[in-house]
PDB file of C-alpha atoms in Angstrom:
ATOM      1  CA  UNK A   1     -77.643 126.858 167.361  1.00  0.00           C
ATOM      2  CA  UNK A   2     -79.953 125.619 164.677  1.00  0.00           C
ATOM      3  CA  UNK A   3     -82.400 128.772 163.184  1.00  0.00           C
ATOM      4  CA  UNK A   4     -85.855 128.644 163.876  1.00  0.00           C
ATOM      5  CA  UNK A   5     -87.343 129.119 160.529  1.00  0.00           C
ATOM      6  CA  UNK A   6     -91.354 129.625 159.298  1.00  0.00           C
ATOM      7  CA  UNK A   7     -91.913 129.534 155.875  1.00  0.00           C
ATOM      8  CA  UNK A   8     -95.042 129.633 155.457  1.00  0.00           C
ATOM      9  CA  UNK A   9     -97.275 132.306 156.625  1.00  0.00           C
ATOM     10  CA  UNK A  10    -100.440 134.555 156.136  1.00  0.00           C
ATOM     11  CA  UNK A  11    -101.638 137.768 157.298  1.00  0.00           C
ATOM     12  CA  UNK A  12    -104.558 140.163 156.816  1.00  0.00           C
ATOM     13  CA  UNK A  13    -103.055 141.127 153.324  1.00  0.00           C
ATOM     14  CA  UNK A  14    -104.884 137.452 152.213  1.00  0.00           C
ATOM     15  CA  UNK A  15    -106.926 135.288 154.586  1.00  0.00           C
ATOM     16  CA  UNK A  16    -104.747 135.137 157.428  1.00  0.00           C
ATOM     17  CA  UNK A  17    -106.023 137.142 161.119  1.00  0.00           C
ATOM     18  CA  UNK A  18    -102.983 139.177 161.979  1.00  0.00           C
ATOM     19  CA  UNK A  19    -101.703 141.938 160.152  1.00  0.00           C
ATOM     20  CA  UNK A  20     -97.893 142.185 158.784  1.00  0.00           C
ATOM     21  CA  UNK A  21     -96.521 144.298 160.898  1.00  0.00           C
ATOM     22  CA  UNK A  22     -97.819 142.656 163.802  1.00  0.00           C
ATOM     23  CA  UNK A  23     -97.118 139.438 162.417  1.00  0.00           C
ATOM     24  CA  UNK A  24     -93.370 139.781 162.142  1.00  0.00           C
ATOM     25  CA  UNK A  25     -93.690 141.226 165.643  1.00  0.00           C
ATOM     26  CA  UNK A  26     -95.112 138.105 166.974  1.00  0.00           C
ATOM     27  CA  UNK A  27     -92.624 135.698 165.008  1.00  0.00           C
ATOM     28  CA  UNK A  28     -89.693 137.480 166.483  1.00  0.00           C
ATOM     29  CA  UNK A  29     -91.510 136.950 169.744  1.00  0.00           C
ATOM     30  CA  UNK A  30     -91.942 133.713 169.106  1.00  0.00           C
ATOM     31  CA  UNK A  31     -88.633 133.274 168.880  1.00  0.00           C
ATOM     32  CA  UNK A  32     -88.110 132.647 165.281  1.00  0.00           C
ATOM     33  CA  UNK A  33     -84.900 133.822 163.148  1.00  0.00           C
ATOM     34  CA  UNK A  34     -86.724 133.754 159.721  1.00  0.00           C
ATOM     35  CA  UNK A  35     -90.153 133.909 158.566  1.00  0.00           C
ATOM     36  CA  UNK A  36     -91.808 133.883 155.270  1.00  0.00           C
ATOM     37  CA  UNK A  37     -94.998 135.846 154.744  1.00  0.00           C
ATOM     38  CA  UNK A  38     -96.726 133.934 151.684  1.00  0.00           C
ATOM     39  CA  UNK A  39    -100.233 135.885 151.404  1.00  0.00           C
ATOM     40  CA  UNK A  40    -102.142 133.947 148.910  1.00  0.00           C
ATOM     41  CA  UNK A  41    -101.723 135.415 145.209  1.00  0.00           C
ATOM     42  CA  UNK A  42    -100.305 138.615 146.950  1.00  0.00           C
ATOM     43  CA  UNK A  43     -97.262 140.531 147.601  1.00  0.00           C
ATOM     44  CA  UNK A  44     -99.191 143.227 149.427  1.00  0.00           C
ATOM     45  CA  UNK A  45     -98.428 142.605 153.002  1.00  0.00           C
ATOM     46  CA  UNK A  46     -94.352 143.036 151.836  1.00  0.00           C
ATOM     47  CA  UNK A  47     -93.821 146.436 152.608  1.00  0.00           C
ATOM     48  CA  UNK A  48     -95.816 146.574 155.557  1.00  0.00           C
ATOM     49  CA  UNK A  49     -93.743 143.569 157.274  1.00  0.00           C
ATOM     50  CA  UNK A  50     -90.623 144.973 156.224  1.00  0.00           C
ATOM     51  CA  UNK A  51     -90.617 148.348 157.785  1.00  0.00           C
ATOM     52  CA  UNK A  52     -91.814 146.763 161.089  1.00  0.00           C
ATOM     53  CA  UNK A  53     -88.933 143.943 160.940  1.00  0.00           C
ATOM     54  CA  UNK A  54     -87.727 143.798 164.383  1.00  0.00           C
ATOM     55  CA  UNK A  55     -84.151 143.157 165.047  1.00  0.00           C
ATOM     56  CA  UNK A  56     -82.686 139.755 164.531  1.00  0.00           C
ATOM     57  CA  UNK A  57     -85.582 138.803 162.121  1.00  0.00           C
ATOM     58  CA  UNK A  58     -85.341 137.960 158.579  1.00  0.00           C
ATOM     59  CA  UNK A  59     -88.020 138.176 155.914  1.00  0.00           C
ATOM     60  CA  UNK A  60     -88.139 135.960 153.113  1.00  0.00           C
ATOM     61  CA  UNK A  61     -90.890 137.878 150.648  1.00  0.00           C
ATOM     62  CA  UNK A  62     -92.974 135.254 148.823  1.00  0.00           C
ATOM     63  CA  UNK A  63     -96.795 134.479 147.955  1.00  0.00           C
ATOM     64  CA  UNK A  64     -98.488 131.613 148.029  1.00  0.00           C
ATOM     65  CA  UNK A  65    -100.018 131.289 144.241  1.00  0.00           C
ATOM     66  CA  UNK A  66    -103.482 129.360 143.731  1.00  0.00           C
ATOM     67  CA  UNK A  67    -103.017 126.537 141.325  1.00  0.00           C
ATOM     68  CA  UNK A  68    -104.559 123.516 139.215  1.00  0.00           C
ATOM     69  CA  UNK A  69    -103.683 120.089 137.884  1.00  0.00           C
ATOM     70  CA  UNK A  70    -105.936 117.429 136.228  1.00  0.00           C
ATOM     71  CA  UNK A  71    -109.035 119.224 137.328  1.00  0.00           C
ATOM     72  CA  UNK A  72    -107.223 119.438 141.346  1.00  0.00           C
ATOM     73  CA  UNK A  73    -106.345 122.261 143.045  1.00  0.00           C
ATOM     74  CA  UNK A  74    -103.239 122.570 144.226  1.00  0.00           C
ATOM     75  CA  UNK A  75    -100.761 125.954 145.602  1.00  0.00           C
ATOM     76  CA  UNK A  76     -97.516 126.797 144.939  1.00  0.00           C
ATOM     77  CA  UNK A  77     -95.458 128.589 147.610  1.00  0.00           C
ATOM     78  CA  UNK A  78     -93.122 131.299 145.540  1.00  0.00           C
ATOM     79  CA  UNK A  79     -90.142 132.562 146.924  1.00  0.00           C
ATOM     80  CA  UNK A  80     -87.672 135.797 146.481  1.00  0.00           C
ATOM     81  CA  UNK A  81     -89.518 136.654 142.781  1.00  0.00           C
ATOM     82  CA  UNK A  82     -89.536 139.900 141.460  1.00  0.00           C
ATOM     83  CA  UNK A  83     -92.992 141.420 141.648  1.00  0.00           C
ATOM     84  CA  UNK A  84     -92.827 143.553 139.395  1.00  0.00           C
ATOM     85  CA  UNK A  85     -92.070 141.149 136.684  1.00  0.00           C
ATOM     86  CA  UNK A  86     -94.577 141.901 133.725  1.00  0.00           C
ATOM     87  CA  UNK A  87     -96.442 137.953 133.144  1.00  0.00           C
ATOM     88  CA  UNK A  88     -96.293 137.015 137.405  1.00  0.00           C
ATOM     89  CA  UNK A  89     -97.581 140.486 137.890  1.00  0.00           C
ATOM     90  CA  UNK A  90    -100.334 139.918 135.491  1.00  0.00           C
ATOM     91  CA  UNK A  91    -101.198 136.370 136.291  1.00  0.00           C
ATOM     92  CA  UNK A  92    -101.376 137.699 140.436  1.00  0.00           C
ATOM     93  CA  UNK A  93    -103.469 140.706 139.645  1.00  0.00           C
ATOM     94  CA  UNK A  94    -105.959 138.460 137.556  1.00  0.00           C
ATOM     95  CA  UNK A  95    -106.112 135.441 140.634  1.00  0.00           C
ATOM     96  CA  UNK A  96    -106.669 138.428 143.157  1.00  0.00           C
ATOM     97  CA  UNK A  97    -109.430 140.189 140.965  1.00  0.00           C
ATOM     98  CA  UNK A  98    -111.097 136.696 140.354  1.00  0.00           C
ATOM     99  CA  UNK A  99    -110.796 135.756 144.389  1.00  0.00           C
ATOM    100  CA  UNK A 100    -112.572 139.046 145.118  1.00  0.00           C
ATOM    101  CA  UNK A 101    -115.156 138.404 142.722  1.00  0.00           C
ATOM    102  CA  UNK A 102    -115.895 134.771 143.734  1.00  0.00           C
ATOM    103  CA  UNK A 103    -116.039 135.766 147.640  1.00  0.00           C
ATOM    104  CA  UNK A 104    -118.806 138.783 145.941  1.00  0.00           C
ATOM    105  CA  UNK A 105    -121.152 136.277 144.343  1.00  0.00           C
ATOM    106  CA  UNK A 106    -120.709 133.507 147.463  1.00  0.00           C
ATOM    107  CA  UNK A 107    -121.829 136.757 150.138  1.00  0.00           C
ATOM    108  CA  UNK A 108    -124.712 137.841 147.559  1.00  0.00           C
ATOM    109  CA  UNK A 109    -126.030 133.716 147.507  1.00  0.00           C
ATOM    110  CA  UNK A 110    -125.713 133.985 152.001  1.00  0.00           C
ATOM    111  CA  UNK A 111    -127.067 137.324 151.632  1.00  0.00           C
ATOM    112  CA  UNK A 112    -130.536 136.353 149.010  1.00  0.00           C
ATOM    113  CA  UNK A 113    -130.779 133.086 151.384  1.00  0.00           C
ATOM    114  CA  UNK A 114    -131.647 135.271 154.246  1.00  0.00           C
ATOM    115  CA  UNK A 115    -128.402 134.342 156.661  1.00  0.00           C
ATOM    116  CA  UNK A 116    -127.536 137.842 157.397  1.00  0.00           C
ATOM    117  CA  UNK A 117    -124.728 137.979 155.803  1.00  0.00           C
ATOM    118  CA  UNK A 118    -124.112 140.716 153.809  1.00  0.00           C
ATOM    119  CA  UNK A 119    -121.139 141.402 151.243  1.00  0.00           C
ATOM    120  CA  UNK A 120    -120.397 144.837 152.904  1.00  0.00           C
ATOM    121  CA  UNK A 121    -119.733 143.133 156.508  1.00  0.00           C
ATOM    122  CA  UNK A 122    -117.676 140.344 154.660  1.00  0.00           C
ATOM    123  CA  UNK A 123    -115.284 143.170 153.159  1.00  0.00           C
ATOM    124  CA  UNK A 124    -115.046 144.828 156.833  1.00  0.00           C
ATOM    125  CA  UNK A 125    -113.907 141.785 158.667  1.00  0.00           C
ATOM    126  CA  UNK A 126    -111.472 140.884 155.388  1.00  0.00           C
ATOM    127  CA  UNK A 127    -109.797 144.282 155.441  1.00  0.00           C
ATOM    128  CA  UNK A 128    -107.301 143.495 152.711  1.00  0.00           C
ATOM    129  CA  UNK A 129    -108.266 140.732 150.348  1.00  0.00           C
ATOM    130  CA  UNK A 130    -111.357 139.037 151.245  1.00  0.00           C
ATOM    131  CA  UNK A 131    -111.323 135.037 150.924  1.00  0.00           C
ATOM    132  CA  UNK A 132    -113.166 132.290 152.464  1.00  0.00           C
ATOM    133  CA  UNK A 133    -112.578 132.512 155.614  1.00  0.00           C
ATOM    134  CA  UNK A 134    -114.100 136.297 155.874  1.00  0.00           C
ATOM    135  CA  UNK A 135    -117.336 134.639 154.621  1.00  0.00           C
ATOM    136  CA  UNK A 136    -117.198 132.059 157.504  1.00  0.00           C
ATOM    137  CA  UNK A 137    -116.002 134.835 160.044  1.00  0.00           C
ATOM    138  CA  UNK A 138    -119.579 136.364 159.157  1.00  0.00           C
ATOM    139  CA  UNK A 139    -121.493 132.749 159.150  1.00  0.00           C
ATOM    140  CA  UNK A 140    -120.031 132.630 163.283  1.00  0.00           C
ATOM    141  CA  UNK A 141    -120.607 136.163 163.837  1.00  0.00           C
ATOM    142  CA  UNK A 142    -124.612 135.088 162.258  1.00  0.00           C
ATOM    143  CA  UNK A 143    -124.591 132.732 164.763  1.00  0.00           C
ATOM    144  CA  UNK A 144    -125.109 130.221 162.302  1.00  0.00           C
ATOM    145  CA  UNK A 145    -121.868 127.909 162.721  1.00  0.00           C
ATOM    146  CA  UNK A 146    -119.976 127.805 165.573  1.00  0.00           C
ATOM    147  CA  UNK A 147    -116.609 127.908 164.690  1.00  0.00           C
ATOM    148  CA  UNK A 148    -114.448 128.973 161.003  1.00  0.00           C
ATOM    149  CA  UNK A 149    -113.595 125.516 160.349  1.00  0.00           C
ATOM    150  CA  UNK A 150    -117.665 124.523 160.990  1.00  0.00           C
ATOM    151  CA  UNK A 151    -118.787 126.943 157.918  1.00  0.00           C
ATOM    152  CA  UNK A 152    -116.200 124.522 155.187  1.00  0.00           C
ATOM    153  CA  UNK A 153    -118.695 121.962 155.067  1.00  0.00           C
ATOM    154  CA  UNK A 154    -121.153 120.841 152.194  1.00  0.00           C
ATOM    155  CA  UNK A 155    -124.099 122.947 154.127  1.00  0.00           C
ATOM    156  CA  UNK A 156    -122.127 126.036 153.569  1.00  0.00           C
ATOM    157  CA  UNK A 157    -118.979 127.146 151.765  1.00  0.00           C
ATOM    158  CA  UNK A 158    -117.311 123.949 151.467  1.00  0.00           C
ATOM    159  CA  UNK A 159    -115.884 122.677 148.365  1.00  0.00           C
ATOM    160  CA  UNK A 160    -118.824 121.851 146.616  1.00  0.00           C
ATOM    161  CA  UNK A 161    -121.060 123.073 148.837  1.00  0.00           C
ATOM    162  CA  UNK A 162    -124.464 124.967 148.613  1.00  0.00           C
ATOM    163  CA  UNK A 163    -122.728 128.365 148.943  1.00  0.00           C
ATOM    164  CA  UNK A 164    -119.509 127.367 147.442  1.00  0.00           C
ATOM    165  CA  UNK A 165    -117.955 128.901 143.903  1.00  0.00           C
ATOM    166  CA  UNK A 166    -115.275 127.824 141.645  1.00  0.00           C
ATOM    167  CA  UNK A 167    -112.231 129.934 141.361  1.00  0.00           C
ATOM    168  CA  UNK A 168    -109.693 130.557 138.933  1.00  0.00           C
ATOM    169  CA  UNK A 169    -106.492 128.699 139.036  1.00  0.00           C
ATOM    170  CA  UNK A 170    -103.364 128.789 137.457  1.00  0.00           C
ATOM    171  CA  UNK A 171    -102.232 125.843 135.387  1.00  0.00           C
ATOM    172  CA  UNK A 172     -99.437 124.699 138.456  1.00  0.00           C
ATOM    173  CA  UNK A 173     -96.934 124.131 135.358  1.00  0.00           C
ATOM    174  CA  UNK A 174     -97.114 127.934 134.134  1.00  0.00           C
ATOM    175  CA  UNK A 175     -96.998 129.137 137.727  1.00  0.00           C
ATOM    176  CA  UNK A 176     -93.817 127.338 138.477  1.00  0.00           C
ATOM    177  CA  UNK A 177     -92.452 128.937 134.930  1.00  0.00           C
ATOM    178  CA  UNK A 178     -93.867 132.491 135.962  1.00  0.00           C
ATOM    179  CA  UNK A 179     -92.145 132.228 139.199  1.00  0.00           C
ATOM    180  CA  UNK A 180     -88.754 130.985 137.529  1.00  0.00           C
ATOM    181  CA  UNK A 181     -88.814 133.713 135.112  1.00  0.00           C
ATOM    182  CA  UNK A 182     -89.404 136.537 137.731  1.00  0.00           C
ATOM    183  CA  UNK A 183     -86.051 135.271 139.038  1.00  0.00           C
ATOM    184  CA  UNK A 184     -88.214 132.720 142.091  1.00  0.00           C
ATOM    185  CA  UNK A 185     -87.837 129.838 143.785  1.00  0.00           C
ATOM    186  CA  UNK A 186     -91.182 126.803 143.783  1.00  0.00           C
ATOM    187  CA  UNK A 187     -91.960 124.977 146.616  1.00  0.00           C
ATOM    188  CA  UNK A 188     -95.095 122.719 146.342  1.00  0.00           C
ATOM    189  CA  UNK A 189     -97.176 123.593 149.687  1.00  0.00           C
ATOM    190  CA  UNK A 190     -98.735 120.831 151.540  1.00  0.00           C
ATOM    191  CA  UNK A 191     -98.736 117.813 148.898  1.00  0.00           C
ATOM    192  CA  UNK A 192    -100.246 115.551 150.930  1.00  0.00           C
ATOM    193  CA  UNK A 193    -102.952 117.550 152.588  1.00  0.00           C
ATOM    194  CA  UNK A 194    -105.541 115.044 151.497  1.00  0.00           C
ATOM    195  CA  UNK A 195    -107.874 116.177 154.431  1.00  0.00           C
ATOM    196  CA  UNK A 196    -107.889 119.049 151.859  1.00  0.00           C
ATOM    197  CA  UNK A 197    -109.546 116.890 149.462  1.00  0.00           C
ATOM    198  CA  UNK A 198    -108.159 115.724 146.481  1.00  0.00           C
ATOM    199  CA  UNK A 199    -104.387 115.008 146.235  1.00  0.00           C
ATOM    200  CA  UNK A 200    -102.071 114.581 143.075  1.00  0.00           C
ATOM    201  CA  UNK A 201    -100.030 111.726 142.268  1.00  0.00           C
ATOM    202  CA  UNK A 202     -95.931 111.346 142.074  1.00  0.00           C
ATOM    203  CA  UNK A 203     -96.571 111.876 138.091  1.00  0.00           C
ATOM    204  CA  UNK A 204     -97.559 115.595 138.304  1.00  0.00           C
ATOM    205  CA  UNK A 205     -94.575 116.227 141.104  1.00  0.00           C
ATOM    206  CA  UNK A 206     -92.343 114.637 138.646  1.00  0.00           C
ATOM    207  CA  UNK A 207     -94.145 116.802 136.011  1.00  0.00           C
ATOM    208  CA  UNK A 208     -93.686 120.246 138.405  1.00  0.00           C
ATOM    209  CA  UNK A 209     -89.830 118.956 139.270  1.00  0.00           C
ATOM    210  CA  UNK A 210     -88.906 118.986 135.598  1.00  0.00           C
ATOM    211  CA  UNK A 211     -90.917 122.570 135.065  1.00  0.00           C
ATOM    212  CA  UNK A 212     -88.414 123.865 137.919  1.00  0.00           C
ATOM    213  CA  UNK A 213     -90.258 122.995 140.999  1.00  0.00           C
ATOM    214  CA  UNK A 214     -87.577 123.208 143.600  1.00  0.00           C
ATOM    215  CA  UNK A 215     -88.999 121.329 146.493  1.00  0.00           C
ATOM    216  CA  UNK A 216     -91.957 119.915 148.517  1.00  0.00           C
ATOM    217  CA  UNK A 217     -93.119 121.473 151.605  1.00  0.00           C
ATOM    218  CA  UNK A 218     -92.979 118.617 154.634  1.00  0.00           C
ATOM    219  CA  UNK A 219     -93.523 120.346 157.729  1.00  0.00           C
ATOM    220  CA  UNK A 220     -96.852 121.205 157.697  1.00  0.00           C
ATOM    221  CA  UNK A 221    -100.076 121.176 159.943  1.00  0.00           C
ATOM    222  CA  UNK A 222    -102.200 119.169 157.679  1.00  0.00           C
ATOM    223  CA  UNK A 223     -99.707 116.482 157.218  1.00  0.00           C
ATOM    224  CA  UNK A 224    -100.321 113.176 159.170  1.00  0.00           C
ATOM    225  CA  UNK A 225     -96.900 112.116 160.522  1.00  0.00           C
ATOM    226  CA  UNK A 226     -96.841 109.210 157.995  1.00  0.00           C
ATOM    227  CA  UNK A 227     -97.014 111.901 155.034  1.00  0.00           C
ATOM    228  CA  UNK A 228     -93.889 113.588 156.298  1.00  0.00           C
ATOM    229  CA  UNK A 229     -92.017 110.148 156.443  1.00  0.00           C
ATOM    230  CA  UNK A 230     -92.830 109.534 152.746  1.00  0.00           C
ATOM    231  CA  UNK A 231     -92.383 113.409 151.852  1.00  0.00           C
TER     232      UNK A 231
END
């Protein structure tokens, strides 16, 4: 029987909804063999999923690492890497300390602009590292969007958008070299999201490939069928 495998996961350690423990819970329920839990620019939801790894379950540890190319931003889904490896260590501590910091200033603009939203009830729905999605968990709960996906738009936090700010971003080349030194394994995540927004060309894959990029991810949610055939 062929495994039923997730790779790619999130939890309440990043931006995801569930916590670990649960989450692994719910996988095995699911019926999956393996699962990956890839909190962005974290390895803090490890220890929690482990100890609550039901039987017949694997974990694969990784972290999903926020990245840049040519001015687009890109992430880089890191596998089986020590994290306690001195420059990936570093590099993670300084994305997660800028992420916090950008979803700070974004609540304080809601918050001056008279929306309701307020940085302290952004943290409480967050719970572990607040992102994005916390801010537009407390646009819905305003009543001023009616759905998560409503508050990434140019009115609100969207890319670009009125309430949006920049984040910091590893250079996708030094990642992939961080993650190779900690003893990892690179897979590009979503290449071909372009409902995302902006999408790199075969040049910077063939750029990441010969930096040790190991793979491309193809089986994802944003992918249009076509994408996966080219992938």
């Amino acid at each position: 029987m062929t495994p039923r495998i997730d790779l790619h996961t999130h939890s309440t350690a990043s931006d995801g909804t569930t916590p670990p423990d649960v989450l692994v819970r719910q996988a095995r329920a699911a019926g999956l063999d393996v699962v990956a839990l890839t909190d962005h620019d974290t390895t803090g939801g490890w220890a929690a999923a482990a100890e609550a790894l039901p039987a017949g379950l694997s974990l694969v540890r990784g972290a999903e690492i926020s990245c840049v190319r040519g001015g687009i931003s890109l992430h880089l889904l890191a596998y089986l890497f020590d994290p306690d490896e001195p420059a990936l260590a570093t590099a993670l501590q300084e994305l997660r300390g800028s992420r916090v910091g950008r979803a700070e200033t974004m609540a304080r603009m809601l918050e001056a602009d008279g929306t309701g939203v307020t940085w302290e009830r952004v943290q409480e729905l967050a719970g572990g590292t607040v992102g994005r999605p916390h801010l537009a968990a407390a646009l819905v709960e305003q009543g001023h969007v009616a759905s998560i996906a409503d508050a990434f738009t140019p009115d609100w936090i969207g890319e670009h958008g009125r309430y949006w700010v920049a984040k910091t971003e590893l250079d996708v080349l030094d990642a992939i070299r961080l993650v190779r030194g900690a003893g990892g394994v690179s897979i590009f995540a979503h290449p071909a999201a372009s409902s995302r927004g902006r999408t790199v060309g075969v040049d910077v894959i063939a750029d990441m490939a010969a930096a040790g990029l190991a793979g491309l991810e193809v089986d994802h949610v944003d992918h249009e069928k076509s994408a996966r055939a080219a992938l």
